Amino acid sequence: MLNESNLASYRQNGFAVIRGVFSAAELKDVEIHLAEYLERTIPTATPREFVFEDNAEKSLRCAFRLHERSEYFDALMREPRLLTIVRHLFNGADVFADGAMMITKAPFTAYKFPDHQDNAYQFWSPADAVAVTLALDESSEESGAIVCRAGSHTQGILPHRPSGVYGASRGLVRIPAVGVYAEVALSLMPGDISLHHVNTIHRTGPNLTAKQRRNFGFAYHSSRSTRDETARAQYERELKEFLKN
Ligand SMILES: O=C(O)CCC(=O)C(=O)O
């Protein structure tokens, strides 16, 4: 499924899109399990599991740690096609699946995830780690698709600060000029996946459309990488403080 062109894009730009990885029938099954999961877990959720919009409908924004209370989502994160693709990105190294989440943009939702690098809160060294996004809905720049900065994965982690946006813990202190790393919106159709390197700068905009935009996000690291547990523990403490306020 990962062809030469996808792989070249990933190596050069820090991201790639693979079309039609999941069929319509498979997505239907995902939808059924998602509905069951939300019905079952929302009533007993911890603040670390869900973020809701501050609107009349209290629309869902983020569902984190899906794999922890759902065998189905744990298995989806370890779906053989996804693991095979990621193993290629890791040049054959063993793949470890770290987590599954869903990021939703309800119709006309204004929130944005600011420009950030995932490794600013994942702390993998070397940065041999990737986020795989599975689209449940169509996404475009208008509906808040992920927008990546081409080539930005080749630098290290730039200074970040708390973003103040619920669900997006950190944002870049200084955003590189578009002339340095061009912006590319990863427009997806249901069943497509995108891959972005853990150091790739990316953001999402508001959803200006009347349709919802839901993405699953799966995180992986390779057997070559270890996590800076001290930095991670400090980050967890900061996040806990933020969630208290
Ligand atoms: O909206 C999304 O699917 C991804 C959001 C994002 O930037 C992230 O989870 O790092």
CSV table of C-alpha atoms and ligand atoms in Angstrom, one decimal:
chain,number,residue,atom,x,y,z
A,1,MET,CA,0.0,0.0,0.0
A,2,LEU,CA,3.0,2.3,0.7
A,3,ASN,CA,4.5,2.8,-2.8
A,4,GLU,CA,7.7,4.5,-3.8
A,5,SER,CA,6.1,7.9,-4.2
A,6,ASN,CA,4.4,7.8,-0.7
A,7,LEU,CA,7.7,6.8,0.8
A,8,ALA,CA,9.7,9.4,-1.0
A,9,SER,CA,7.1,12.1,0.1
A,10,TYR,CA,7.4,10.9,3.7
A,11,ARG,CA,11.2,11.0,3.6
A,12,GLN,CA,11.4,14.3,1.9
A,13,ASN,CA,8.5,16.2,3.3
A,14,GLY,CA,7.8,14.5,6.6
A,15,PHE,CA,4.3,13.4,5.5
A,16,ALA,CA,2.4,11.4,3.0
A,17,VAL,CA,-1.2,10.4,2.1
A,18,ILE,CA,-2.3,6.9,1.1
A,19,ARG,CA,-5.7,6.7,-0.5
A,20,GLY,CA,-8.4,4.1,0.1
A,21,VAL,CA,-6.7,2.0,2.8
A,22,PHE,CA,-10.0,1.2,4.5
A,23,SER,CA,-13.1,0.3,2.5
A,24,ALA,CA,-16.6,1.7,3.0
A,25,ALA,CA,-17.7,-1.6,4.7
A,26,GLU,CA,-14.8,-1.4,7.1
A,27,LEU,CA,-15.6,2.2,8.0
A,28,LYS,CA,-19.2,1.2,8.7
A,29,ASP,CA,-17.9,-1.3,11.2
A,30,VAL,CA,-15.7,1.3,12.8
A,31,GLU,CA,-18.7,3.7,13.0
A,32,ILE,CA,-20.7,1.0,14.8
A,33,HIS,CA,-18.0,0.3,17.4
A,34,LEU,CA,-17.4,4.1,17.8
A,35,ALA,CA,-21.0,4.7,18.7
A,36,GLU,CA,-21.0,1.8,21.2
A,37,TYR,CA,-17.7,3.1,22.7
A,38,LEU,CA,-18.9,6.6,23.1
A,39,GLU,CA,-22.2,5.5,24.7
A,40,ARG,CA,-20.4,3.2,27.1
A,41,THR,CA,-17.5,5.4,28.1
A,42,ILE,CA,-18.7,9.0,28.2
A,43,PRO,CA,-20.8,8.5,31.3
A,44,THR,CA,-17.8,7.3,33.3
A,45,ALA,CA,-15.1,9.4,31.5
A,46,THR,CA,-12.1,11.0,33.2
A,47,PRO,CA,-10.9,14.5,32.1
A,48,ARG,CA,-8.0,12.8,30.3
A,49,GLU,CA,-10.3,10.9,28.0
A,50,PHE,CA,-12.6,13.4,26.4
A,51,VAL,CA,-12.7,17.1,25.5
A,52,PHE,CA,-16.1,18.6,24.5
A,53,GLU,CA,-16.9,21.9,22.8
A,54,ASP,CA,-18.2,24.8,24.8
A,55,ASN,CA,-21.3,25.0,22.6
A,56,ALA,CA,-25.0,24.2,23.2
A,57,GLU,CA,-24.7,20.7,21.9
A,58,LYS,CA,-21.5,20.0,23.8
A,59,SER,CA,-20.1,18.4,20.7
A,60,LEU,CA,-17.2,16.0,21.0
A,61,ARG,CA,-13.8,17.5,20.2
A,62,CYS,CA,-11.3,14.8,21.3
A,63,ALA,CA,-11.5,11.3,22.5
A,64,PHE,CA,-8.1,10.2,23.9
A,65,ARG,CA,-6.8,6.7,24.9
A,66,LEU,CA,-9.4,4.8,22.9
A,67,HIS,CA,-7.2,1.7,23.0
A,68,GLU,CA,-7.3,1.5,26.9
A,69,ARG,CA,-11.0,0.7,27.3
A,70,SER,CA,-11.7,-0.9,24.0
A,71,GLU,CA,-10.3,-4.1,22.6
A,72,TYR,CA,-11.7,-3.0,19.2
A,73,PHE,CA,-9.7,0.2,19.0
A,74,ASP,CA,-6.6,-1.5,20.4
A,75,ALA,CA,-6.9,-3.9,17.5
A,76,LEU,CA,-7.6,-1.2,15.0
A,77,MET,CA,-4.4,0.6,16.1
A,78,ARG,CA,-2.5,-2.7,15.5
A,79,GLU,CA,-4.3,-3.4,12.2
A,80,PRO,CA,-1.8,-5.3,10.0
A,81,ARG,CA,-2.0,-2.9,7.1
A,82,LEU,CA,-1.1,0.0,9.3
A,83,LEU,CA,1.7,-1.9,11.1
A,84,THR,CA,3.2,-2.9,7.7
A,85,ILE,CA,3.2,0.6,6.4
A,86,VAL,CA,4.8,2.0,9.6
A,87,ARG,CA,7.4,-0.8,9.6
A,88,HIS,CA,8.4,0.4,6.1
A,89,LEU,CA,8.8,4.0,7.4
A,90,PHE,CA,11.0,2.6,10.2
A,91,ASN,CA,13.2,0.8,7.6
A,92,GLY,CA,12.1,-2.6,9.0
A,93,ALA,CA,12.6,-1.9,12.7
A,94,ASP,CA,10.0,-3.3,15.1
A,95,VAL,CA,6.9,-1.1,15.6
A,96,PHE,CA,5.4,-0.2,18.9
A,97,ALA,CA,1.8,1.1,19.0
A,98,ASP,CA,1.4,3.8,21.6
A,99,GLY,CA,-2.1,5.1,21.5
A,100,ALA,CA,-5.3,5.7,19.6
A,101,MET,CA,-7.4,8.9,19.7
A,102,MET,CA,-10.1,10.6,17.7
A,103,ILE,CA,-10.0,14.3,16.9
A,104,THR,CA,-13.4,15.7,15.8
A,105,LYS,CA,-14.4,19.0,14.3
A,106,ALA,CA,-18.1,19.4,14.5
A,107,PRO,CA,-19.8,21.6,11.9
A,108,PHE,CA,-18.8,25.3,12.2
A,109,THR,CA,-16.4,24.6,15.0
A,110,ALA,CA,-13.9,27.5,15.5
A,111,TYR,CA,-11.1,25.8,17.5
A,112,LYS,CA,-7.7,25.5,15.9
A,113,PHE,CA,-4.7,23.3,16.9
A,114,PRO,CA,-1.8,25.7,16.7
A,115,ASP,CA,1.4,24.8,14.8
A,116,HIS,CA,3.3,22.1,16.8
A,117,GLN,CA,5.6,19.1,16.6
A,118,ASP,CA,4.2,15.9,18.2
A,119,ASN,CA,7.6,15.1,19.7
A,120,ALA,CA,7.4,18.3,21.8
A,121,TYR,CA,5.2,16.1,24.1
A,122,GLN,CA,6.1,12.6,23.1
A,123,PHE,CA,9.9,12.9,23.7
A,124,TRP,CA,11.2,10.1,21.4
A,125,SER,CA,14.9,9.9,20.9
A,126,PRO,CA,15.9,9.3,18.1
A,127,ALA,CA,12.7,10.7,16.6
A,128,ASP,CA,11.8,7.5,14.9
A,129,ALA,CA,8.1,7.9,15.5
A,130,VAL,CA,5.0,8.7,13.4
A,131,ALA,CA,1.3,9.6,13.6
A,132,VAL,CA,-1.1,7.8,11.3
A,133,THR,CA,-4.4,9.6,10.7
A,134,LEU,CA,-7.4,7.6,9.5
A,135,ALA,CA,-10.1,9.7,8.0
A,136,LEU,CA,-13.7,8.8,8.9
A,137,ASP,CA,-15.0,11.9,7.0
A,138,GLU,CA,-13.8,14.0,4.1
A,139,SER,CA,-11.4,16.7,5.2
A,140,SER,CA,-10.2,19.8,3.3
A,141,GLU,CA,-8.6,23.0,4.3
A,142,GLU,CA,-12.1,24.4,4.7
A,143,SER,CA,-13.2,21.7,7.2
A,144,GLY,CA,-10.0,21.8,9.3
A,145,ALA,CA,-7.7,19.3,7.6
A,146,ILE,CA,-4.2,18.7,9.0
A,147,VAL,CA,-1.8,21.3,7.4
A,148,CYS,CA,1.8,20.1,7.4
A,149,ARG,CA,5.0,22.1,6.8
A,150,ALA,CA,7.0,20.3,4.1
A,151,GLY,CA,10.6,19.4,5.2
A,152,SER,CA,10.1,20.6,8.8
A,153,HIS,CA,10.8,17.1,10.2
A,154,THR,CA,14.5,17.4,9.4
A,155,GLN,CA,15.1,19.9,12.1
A,156,GLY,CA,15.0,19.2,15.8
A,157,ILE,CA,12.3,20.2,18.2
A,158,LEU,CA,11.7,23.9,18.4
A,159,PRO,CA,10.7,25.7,21.6
A,160,HIS,CA,7.0,25.1,22.5
A,161,ARG,CA,4.7,26.6,25.1
A,162,PRO,CA,1.3,25.6,26.5
A,163,SER,CA,-1.2,26.3,23.7
A,164,GLY,CA,-4.2,27.1,26.0
A,165,VAL,CA,-6.3,25.0,23.6
A,166,TYR,CA,-8.1,22.1,25.2
A,167,GLY,CA,-6.9,18.9,23.4
A,168,ALA,CA,-3.8,20.5,21.9
A,169,SER,CA,-1.4,20.8,24.8
A,170,ARG,CA,1.5,22.6,23.2
A,171,GLY,CA,2.2,25.1,20.3
A,172,LEU,CA,5.3,26.5,18.8
A,173,VAL,CA,6.7,29.7,20.4
A,174,ARG,CA,7.8,31.0,17.0
A,175,ILE,CA,6.3,29.8,13.8
A,176,PRO,CA,8.8,29.4,10.8
A,177,ALA,CA,7.9,31.5,7.7
A,178,VAL,CA,5.9,29.7,5.1
A,179,GLY,CA,8.8,30.4,2.7
A,180,VAL,CA,11.0,28.2,4.8
A,181,TYR,CA,8.6,25.2,5.0
A,182,ALA,CA,5.7,25.4,2.7
A,183,GLU,CA,2.2,24.6,4.0
A,184,VAL,CA,0.4,21.6,2.6
A,185,ALA,CA,-3.2,20.7,3.6
A,186,LEU,CA,-3.6,16.9,3.8
A,187,SER,CA,-7.1,16.7,2.2
A,188,LEU,CA,-8.5,13.2,2.9
A,189,MET,CA,-11.5,11.1,1.9
A,190,PRO,CA,-13.0,8.5,4.2
A,191,GLY,CA,-10.7,5.5,4.4
A,192,ASP,CA,-7.6,7.4,3.4
A,193,ILE,CA,-4.7,7.6,5.8
A,194,SER,CA,-2.0,10.3,6.3
A,195,LEU,CA,1.3,9.8,7.9
A,196,HIS,CA,3.3,12.6,9.6
A,197,HIS,CA,6.7,12.3,11.2
A,198,VAL,CA,6.8,13.1,14.9
A,199,ASN,CA,8.9,16.2,14.2
A,200,THR,CA,6.8,17.6,11.3
A,201,ILE,CA,5.3,20.9,12.1
A,202,HIS,CA,1.5,20.8,11.6
A,203,ARG,CA,-1.7,22.6,12.6
A,204,THR,CA,-5.4,22.4,12.0
A,205,GLY,CA,-7.8,25.3,11.3
A,206,PRO,CA,-11.5,25.8,12.0
A,207,ASN,CA,-14.3,23.8,10.4
A,208,LEU,CA,-16.1,26.3,8.2
A,209,THR,CA,-18.4,23.7,6.7
A,210,ALA,CA,-21.8,22.1,7.7
A,211,LYS,CA,-20.2,18.6,7.9
A,212,GLN,CA,-18.3,17.0,10.7
A,213,ARG,CA,-14.7,16.1,10.2
A,214,ARG,CA,-13.5,13.1,12.3
A,215,ASN,CA,-10.0,11.7,12.2
A,216,PHE,CA,-8.6,8.8,14.2
A,217,GLY,CA,-5.0,9.3,15.2
A,218,PHE,CA,-2.7,6.4,15.9
A,219,ALA,CA,0.8,6.9,17.4
A,220,TYR,CA,3.8,4.6,16.8
A,221,HIS,CA,7.5,4.5,17.7
A,222,SER,CA,10.3,2.2,16.5
A,223,SER,CA,12.4,-0.2,18.5
A,224,ARG,CA,15.3,2.2,18.0
A,225,SER,CA,13.7,5.0,20.0
A,226,THR,CA,13.4,5.5,23.7
A,227,ARG,CA,11.4,8.1,25.6
A,228,ASP,CA,12.9,10.8,27.8
A,229,GLU,CA,10.8,9.8,30.8
A,230,THR,CA,11.9,12.8,32.9
A,231,ALA,CA,10.7,15.2,30.3
A,232,ARG,CA,7.6,13.2,29.9
A,233,ALA,CA,6.8,13.2,33.6
A,234,GLN,CA,7.4,17.0,33.7
A,235,TYR,CA,5.0,17.4,30.8
A,236,GLU,CA,2.4,15.2,32.5
A,237,ARG,CA,2.6,17.4,35.6
A,238,GLU,CA,2.1,20.6,33.6
A,239,LEU,CA,-0.9,19.0,31.7
A,240,LYS,CA,-2.5,18.0,35.0
A,241,GLU,CA,-2.2,21.6,36.2
A,242,PHE,CA,-3.7,23.0,33.0
A,243,LEU,CA,-6.7,20.5,33.2
A,244,LYS,CA,-7.4,21.6,36.8
A,245,ASN,CA,-8.0,25.2,35.6
B,1,LIG,O1,-7.1,17.1,13.8
B,1,LIG,C1,-6.4,16.1,13.7
B,1,LIG,O2,-6.7,15.1,13.2
B,1,LIG,C2,-5.0,16.1,14.2
B,1,LIG,C3,-4.7,17.2,15.2
B,1,LIG,C4,-3.2,17.3,15.6
B,1,LIG,O3,-2.6,18.2,15.1
B,1,LIG,C5,-2.6,16.3,16.5
B,1,LIG,O4,-3.3,15.5,17.0
B,1,LIG,O5,-1.4,16.4,16.7
